[in-house]
Every structure is written in C-alpha cells, then in structure tokens.
Tab-separated table of C-alpha atoms in Angstrom:
chain	number	residue	atom	x	y	z
A	285	GLU	CA	14.580	-16.062	0.249
A	286	ALA	CA	11.234	-14.384	-0.357
A	287	GLY	CA	8.882	-14.234	2.603
A	288	VAL	CA	5.156	-14.852	2.799
A	289	ALA	CA	3.302	-12.518	0.455
A	290	GLN	CA	-0.233	-11.284	1.052
A	291	SER	CA	-2.556	-9.035	-0.860
A	292	PRO	CA	-4.255	-6.706	-0.636
A	293	ARG	CA	-2.673	-4.970	2.368
A	294	TYR	CA	-5.798	-2.995	3.161
A	295	LYS	CA	-9.457	-3.430	2.308
A	296	ILE	CA	-12.534	-1.455	3.280
A	297	ILE	CA	-15.952	-2.900	2.494
A	298	GLU	CA	-19.508	-2.468	3.639
A	299	LYS	CA	-21.278	-5.128	5.658
A	300	ARG	CA	-22.908	-7.855	3.602
A	301	GLN	CA	-20.339	-7.431	0.828
A	302	SER	CA	-17.824	-10.129	-0.026
A	303	VAL	CA	-14.038	-9.980	0.064
A	304	ALA	CA	-11.129	-12.261	-0.801
A	305	PHE	CA	-7.562	-12.354	0.437
A	306	TRP	CA	-4.610	-13.993	-1.253
A	307	CYS	CA	-1.503	-15.609	0.227
A	308	ASN	CA	1.663	-16.958	-1.366
A	309	PRO	CA	3.715	-18.931	1.181
A	310	ILE	CA	7.446	-19.440	1.310
A	311	SER	CA	8.524	-21.748	-1.482
A	312	GLY	CA	8.548	-25.376	-0.410
A	313	HIS	CA	6.526	-24.879	2.754
A	314	ALA	CA	3.935	-27.613	3.047
A	315	THR	CA	1.859	-26.074	5.812
A	316	LEU	CA	-0.160	-22.883	5.451
A	317	TYR	CA	-2.216	-21.107	8.106
A	318	TRP	CA	-4.779	-18.323	8.127
A	319	TYR	CA	-5.152	-16.349	11.344
A	320	GLN	CA	-7.552	-13.623	12.384
A	321	GLN	CA	-6.126	-10.945	14.667
A	322	ILE	CA	-8.641	-8.575	16.177
A	323	LEU	CA	-7.217	-5.278	17.432
A	324	GLY	CA	-5.611	-5.707	20.827
A	325	GLN	CA	-5.648	-9.509	20.722
A	326	GLY	CA	-3.339	-12.312	19.712
A	327	PRO	CA	-3.832	-14.158	16.416
A	328	LYS	CA	-6.533	-16.838	16.312
A	329	LEU	CA	-6.138	-19.751	13.938
A	330	LEU	CA	-8.916	-19.985	11.352
A	331	ILE	CA	-7.667	-22.798	9.151
A	332	GLN	CA	-4.565	-24.911	8.620
A	333	PHE	CA	-3.624	-26.650	5.362
A	334	GLN	CA	-1.080	-29.405	4.878
A	335	ASN	CA	-0.277	-29.280	1.169
A	336	ASN	CA	-3.763	-28.909	-0.346
A	337	GLY	CA	-5.649	-30.712	2.407
A	338	VAL	CA	-7.361	-29.136	5.411
A	339	VAL	CA	-5.847	-30.180	8.754
A	340	ASP	CA	-7.928	-27.999	11.058
A	341	ASP	CA	-10.798	-25.623	10.347
A	342	SER	CA	-12.563	-25.952	13.675
A	343	GLN	CA	-12.572	-22.191	14.315
A	344	LEU	CA	-13.543	-21.133	10.803
A	345	PRO	CA	-17.084	-19.670	10.659
A	346	LYS	CA	-18.075	-21.860	7.767
A	347	ASP	CA	-21.383	-20.132	7.144
A	348	ARG	CA	-19.499	-17.115	5.825
A	349	PHE	CA	-15.797	-17.961	5.573
A	350	SER	CA	-14.211	-20.278	3.036
A	351	ALA	CA	-10.619	-21.036	2.115
A	352	GLU	CA	-8.851	-23.084	-0.472
A	353	ARG	CA	-5.299	-23.991	-1.356
A	354	LEU	CA	-5.283	-25.188	-4.903
A	355	LYS	CA	-2.218	-27.216	-5.958
A	356	GLY	CA	-0.822	-26.926	-2.440
A	357	VAL	CA	0.801	-23.538	-2.999
A	358	ASP	CA	-1.195	-20.264	-3.020
A	359	SER	CA	-4.265	-19.880	-0.885
A	360	THR	CA	-7.308	-17.645	-0.822
A	361	LEU	CA	-9.569	-16.793	2.094
A	362	LYS	CA	-13.046	-15.472	1.337
A	363	ILE	CA	-15.698	-13.843	3.477
A	364	GLN	CA	-19.258	-13.695	2.187
A	365	PRO	CA	-21.198	-11.851	3.491
A	366	ALA	CA	-19.011	-9.764	5.768
A	367	LYS	CA	-20.144	-8.601	9.199
A	368	LEU	CA	-18.912	-5.687	11.278
A	369	GLU	CA	-17.172	-8.071	13.689
A	370	ASP	CA	-15.013	-9.392	10.839
A	371	SER	CA	-12.955	-6.195	11.012
A	372	ALA	CA	-9.483	-7.466	11.816
A	373	VAL	CA	-6.049	-8.201	10.380
A	374	TYR	CA	-5.934	-11.477	8.494
A	375	LEU	CA	-2.518	-13.072	8.721
A	376	CYS	CA	-1.188	-15.851	6.553
A	377	ALA	CA	1.707	-17.965	7.782
A	378	SER	CA	3.629	-20.936	6.479
A	379	SER	CA	5.984	-23.557	7.850
A	380	SER	CA	7.903	-26.501	6.490
A	381	GLY	CA	5.536	-28.943	8.183
A	382	GLU	CA	8.402	-31.169	9.271
A	383	TYR	CA	8.010	-31.117	13.049
A	384	ARG	CA	5.742	-29.997	15.846
A	385	GLY	CA	6.370	-26.586	17.344
A	386	GLU	CA	8.431	-25.404	14.389
A	387	GLU	CA	8.702	-21.749	13.468
A	388	GLN	CA	5.886	-20.208	11.510
A	389	TYR	CA	6.693	-17.404	9.080
A	390	PHE	CA	4.066	-14.709	8.850
A	391	GLY	CA	3.100	-12.379	6.062
A	392	PRO	CA	2.377	-8.691	6.696
A	393	GLY	CA	-1.364	-9.285	6.885
A	394	THR	CA	-4.438	-7.757	5.290
A	395	ARG	CA	-6.227	-5.163	7.374
A	396	LEU	CA	-9.977	-5.471	6.773
A	397	THR	CA	-12.408	-2.779	7.839
A	398	VAL	CA	-16.113	-3.556	7.555
A	399	THR	CA	-18.365	-0.491	7.778
B	187	THR	CA	-10.964	-18.875	27.163
B	188	GLN	CA	-7.357	-18.420	26.108
B	189	LEU	CA	-4.955	-21.139	27.163
B	190	LEU	CA	-2.145	-18.607	27.424
B	191	GLU	CA	-2.569	-15.487	29.527
B	192	GLN	CA	-0.126	-12.637	29.108
B	193	SER	CA	0.507	-9.814	31.527
B	194	PRO	CA	0.579	-6.947	31.590
B	195	GLN	CA	-1.501	-6.067	28.558
B	196	PHE	CA	0.305	-2.774	28.090
B	197	LEU	CA	3.613	-1.430	29.335
B	198	SER	CA	5.016	2.044	28.797
B	199	ILE	CA	8.543	2.768	29.984
B	200	GLN	CA	11.408	5.174	29.412
B	201	GLU	CA	14.464	4.247	27.387
B	202	GLY	CA	17.053	2.534	29.583
B	203	GLU	CA	14.564	0.959	31.993
B	204	ASN	CA	14.053	-2.775	32.411
B	205	LEU	CA	10.805	-4.651	31.877
B	206	THR	CA	9.386	-8.144	32.279
B	207	VAL	CA	6.492	-9.703	30.403
B	208	TYR	CA	4.762	-12.856	31.618
B	209	CYS	CA	3.021	-15.722	29.857
B	210	ASN	CA	1.059	-18.147	32.037
B	211	SER	CA	-1.032	-21.226	31.499
B	212	SER	CA	-2.722	-23.959	33.514
B	213	SER	CA	-1.646	-26.404	30.812
B	214	VAL	CA	1.747	-27.944	30.193
B	215	PHE	CA	3.347	-27.064	26.876
B	216	SER	CA	6.075	-29.046	25.137
B	217	SER	CA	7.569	-25.725	24.049
B	218	LEU	CA	6.754	-22.051	23.989
B	219	GLN	CA	7.611	-19.459	21.401
B	220	TRP	CA	7.967	-15.706	21.743
B	221	TYR	CA	7.157	-13.452	18.793
B	222	ARG	CA	7.420	-9.697	18.321
B	223	GLN	CA	4.982	-7.916	16.047
B	224	GLU	CA	5.524	-4.373	14.834
B	225	PRO	CA	2.693	-2.202	13.498
B	226	GLY	CA	1.637	-3.212	10.012
B	227	GLU	CA	3.707	-6.382	10.059
B	228	GLY	CA	3.244	-10.019	10.926
B	229	PRO	CA	4.762	-11.587	14.055
B	230	VAL	CA	8.436	-12.554	13.868
B	231	LEU	CA	9.821	-15.392	15.969
B	232	LEU	CA	12.329	-14.341	18.633
B	233	VAL	CA	12.986	-17.608	20.424
B	234	THR	CA	11.652	-21.069	21.211
B	235	VAL	CA	12.105	-22.536	24.702
B	236	VAL	CA	11.790	-26.281	25.052
B	237	THR	CA	13.247	-27.545	28.343
B	238	GLY	CA	11.727	-26.753	31.742
B	239	GLY	CA	13.889	-24.181	33.516
B	240	GLU	CA	15.616	-23.217	30.288
B	241	VAL	CA	17.013	-19.698	29.961
B	242	LYS	CA	17.848	-18.212	26.575
B	243	LYS	CA	19.423	-14.853	25.862
B	244	LEU	CA	19.101	-12.773	22.736
B	245	LYS	CA	21.212	-9.644	23.206
B	246	ARG	CA	19.298	-7.636	25.850
B	247	LEU	CA	16.362	-10.061	25.895
B	248	THR	CA	16.263	-12.955	28.369
B	249	PHE	CA	13.643	-15.680	28.023
B	250	GLN	CA	12.862	-18.236	30.709
B	251	PHE	CA	10.682	-21.338	30.578
B	252	GLY	CA	9.160	-22.396	33.894
B	253	ASP	CA	10.282	-25.640	35.504
B	254	ALA	CA	6.812	-27.130	35.036
B	255	ARG	CA	6.602	-25.835	31.435
B	256	LYS	CA	3.408	-23.930	32.205
B	257	ASP	CA	4.791	-20.417	32.141
B	258	SER	CA	7.440	-18.244	30.581
B	259	SER	CA	8.848	-14.775	30.969
B	260	LEU	CA	10.618	-12.265	28.792
B	261	HIS	CA	12.933	-9.731	30.416
B	262	ILE	CA	14.362	-6.786	28.518
B	263	THR	CA	17.348	-4.992	29.984
B	264	ALA	CA	17.970	-1.326	29.208
B	265	ALA	CA	15.043	-1.092	26.808
B	266	GLN	CA	15.420	0.949	23.637
B	267	PRO	CA	12.769	2.546	21.397
B	268	GLY	CA	13.463	-0.209	18.865
B	269	ASP	CA	12.059	-2.705	21.364
B	270	THR	CA	8.612	-1.161	20.944
B	271	GLY	CA	6.070	-3.660	19.673
B	272	LEU	CA	3.546	-6.338	20.538
B	273	TYR	CA	5.112	-9.330	22.279
B	274	LEU	CA	3.252	-12.590	21.833
B	275	CYS	CA	3.813	-15.966	23.417
B	276	ALA	CA	2.542	-19.063	21.634
B	277	GLY	CA	2.542	-22.785	22.217
B	278	PRO	CA	1.636	-25.837	20.129
B	279	LYS	CA	-1.710	-27.460	20.793
B	280	ALA	CA	-2.108	-31.161	21.401
B	281	ALA	CA	-1.540	-32.473	17.918
B	282	GLY	CA	0.099	-31.180	14.805
B	283	ASN	CA	1.663	-27.765	14.627
B	284	LYS	CA	-1.321	-25.618	15.565
B	285	LEU	CA	-0.264	-22.716	17.728
B	286	THR	CA	-2.327	-21.062	20.400
B	287	PHE	CA	-1.353	-17.471	21.051
B	288	GLY	CA	-1.592	-15.355	24.162
B	289	GLY	CA	-3.332	-12.005	24.013
B	290	GLY	CA	-0.044	-10.150	23.743
B	291	THR	CA	1.717	-7.417	25.674
B	292	ARG	CA	2.045	-4.092	23.958
B	293	VAL	CA	5.363	-2.468	24.908
B	294	LEU	CA	6.103	1.203	24.300
B	295	VAL	CA	9.628	2.456	24.966
B	296	LYS	CA	9.786	6.217	24.984
B	297	PRO	CA	13.060	7.990	24.137
C-alpha cells in the first residue's frame, strides 16, 4: 500500500514570496492533516480536513496560509507571502477517519527555508 | 503552552545502555500515542496506550500509561544505534481526531 506522498521535499524561497505544497494521502483515507514542525519542536496542527470539508483550522494563520482539498483526495497548502518564521517542515498526514485516537500516517514532509 | 511536556529534550547514550523518556500532562487523555521520527522522515506510530496503568512491550521498548492517564513513559533496554531518533508522544484533543504533540525527545545512541 502506498504511503502519504508529499512534494516538493525541499524548498528555499525569499521572504515575501509565495510557495505551495502538495499532498496525496493514502487511498481511501477520509481525514487529512497539515502540520507545521519547527526545528526542535513537535508537530503543530495547522488544518484538518474530513473529506473535502474543513474540520479545524483554528491554528492556521489565515492572513497568509490557505489550504484546500478538492474532491476530498489531494490537498495543497499555500503560503503567501512567506515570512522568516515560516521556515519549518510541513507534514501531511492522513487517517481513515473512523474513530477517535486512530493512527495517523505521515508523509516525509517538505522542508521550507525562508531567507 | 503545550498540553504534553516531554523530558528530557535530548538524551545521548552509549550502545547497550538503558534510557527512559517521559511524557507528562495536567490533563487526562483517553489515550496516548508514541511516535518515532527519523531525520528527513515523518513520524511513525510505535504504540497506542489506552487503559490507565497499561504496559505495552515492543521488542526492547516498554511503554507505560499512568494510572490517572495523565502521563506516560517509554523505556528502551540495551539501546542500539538504530534507536536513534526523535520520540514524540501525542494525545487526542477533546473532540474529533486532532492530536496534540509533545515537544519530543531527541535520542542519540552512539556505537
């Protein structure tokens, strides 16, 4: 079974530029998550989708971050404009969405460096 | 403020030594998960503990959930270089399947 795919793996941009990340979850998984992991810290949830609807985006900086999950499968996360403090690894995860506390499967992440 | 506090933040030991990592909270969790994350990869689930006082073993790794379901520990016996990584505990928030993660413990096992 294929795992969660993310691209690109690495991205370097200058501040005030825009960037987009792509995620393809495990086939059949209804729930998709985007996390931000700053170096030396645990992942922080940015947004959670159930199918193509947003369940939680309370920690998403909506003035610069946006995310969508068209057709309830792939998802994109965009930052515009980027700030230095956005430098982090952006992790996508998916789960079946069947029960609380279930395992989440993570992709390898996209390492973003903002200079 | 993180709901889950992990300690220590960093641990460096020699191959063959034992180590314990702690995950503490002032909140009660219905379950706690332990993940290991290797450089350049996403976290991978090791175990989920559900019942207060529960002990689970995974080869040389022993996981314990506190009686009050507010804390958990991970003990590694005879650590090997392959155990090197970032160990994260995580628990579901009030509703849905949102996970809150601890800050992680970075473990380095030197040969």
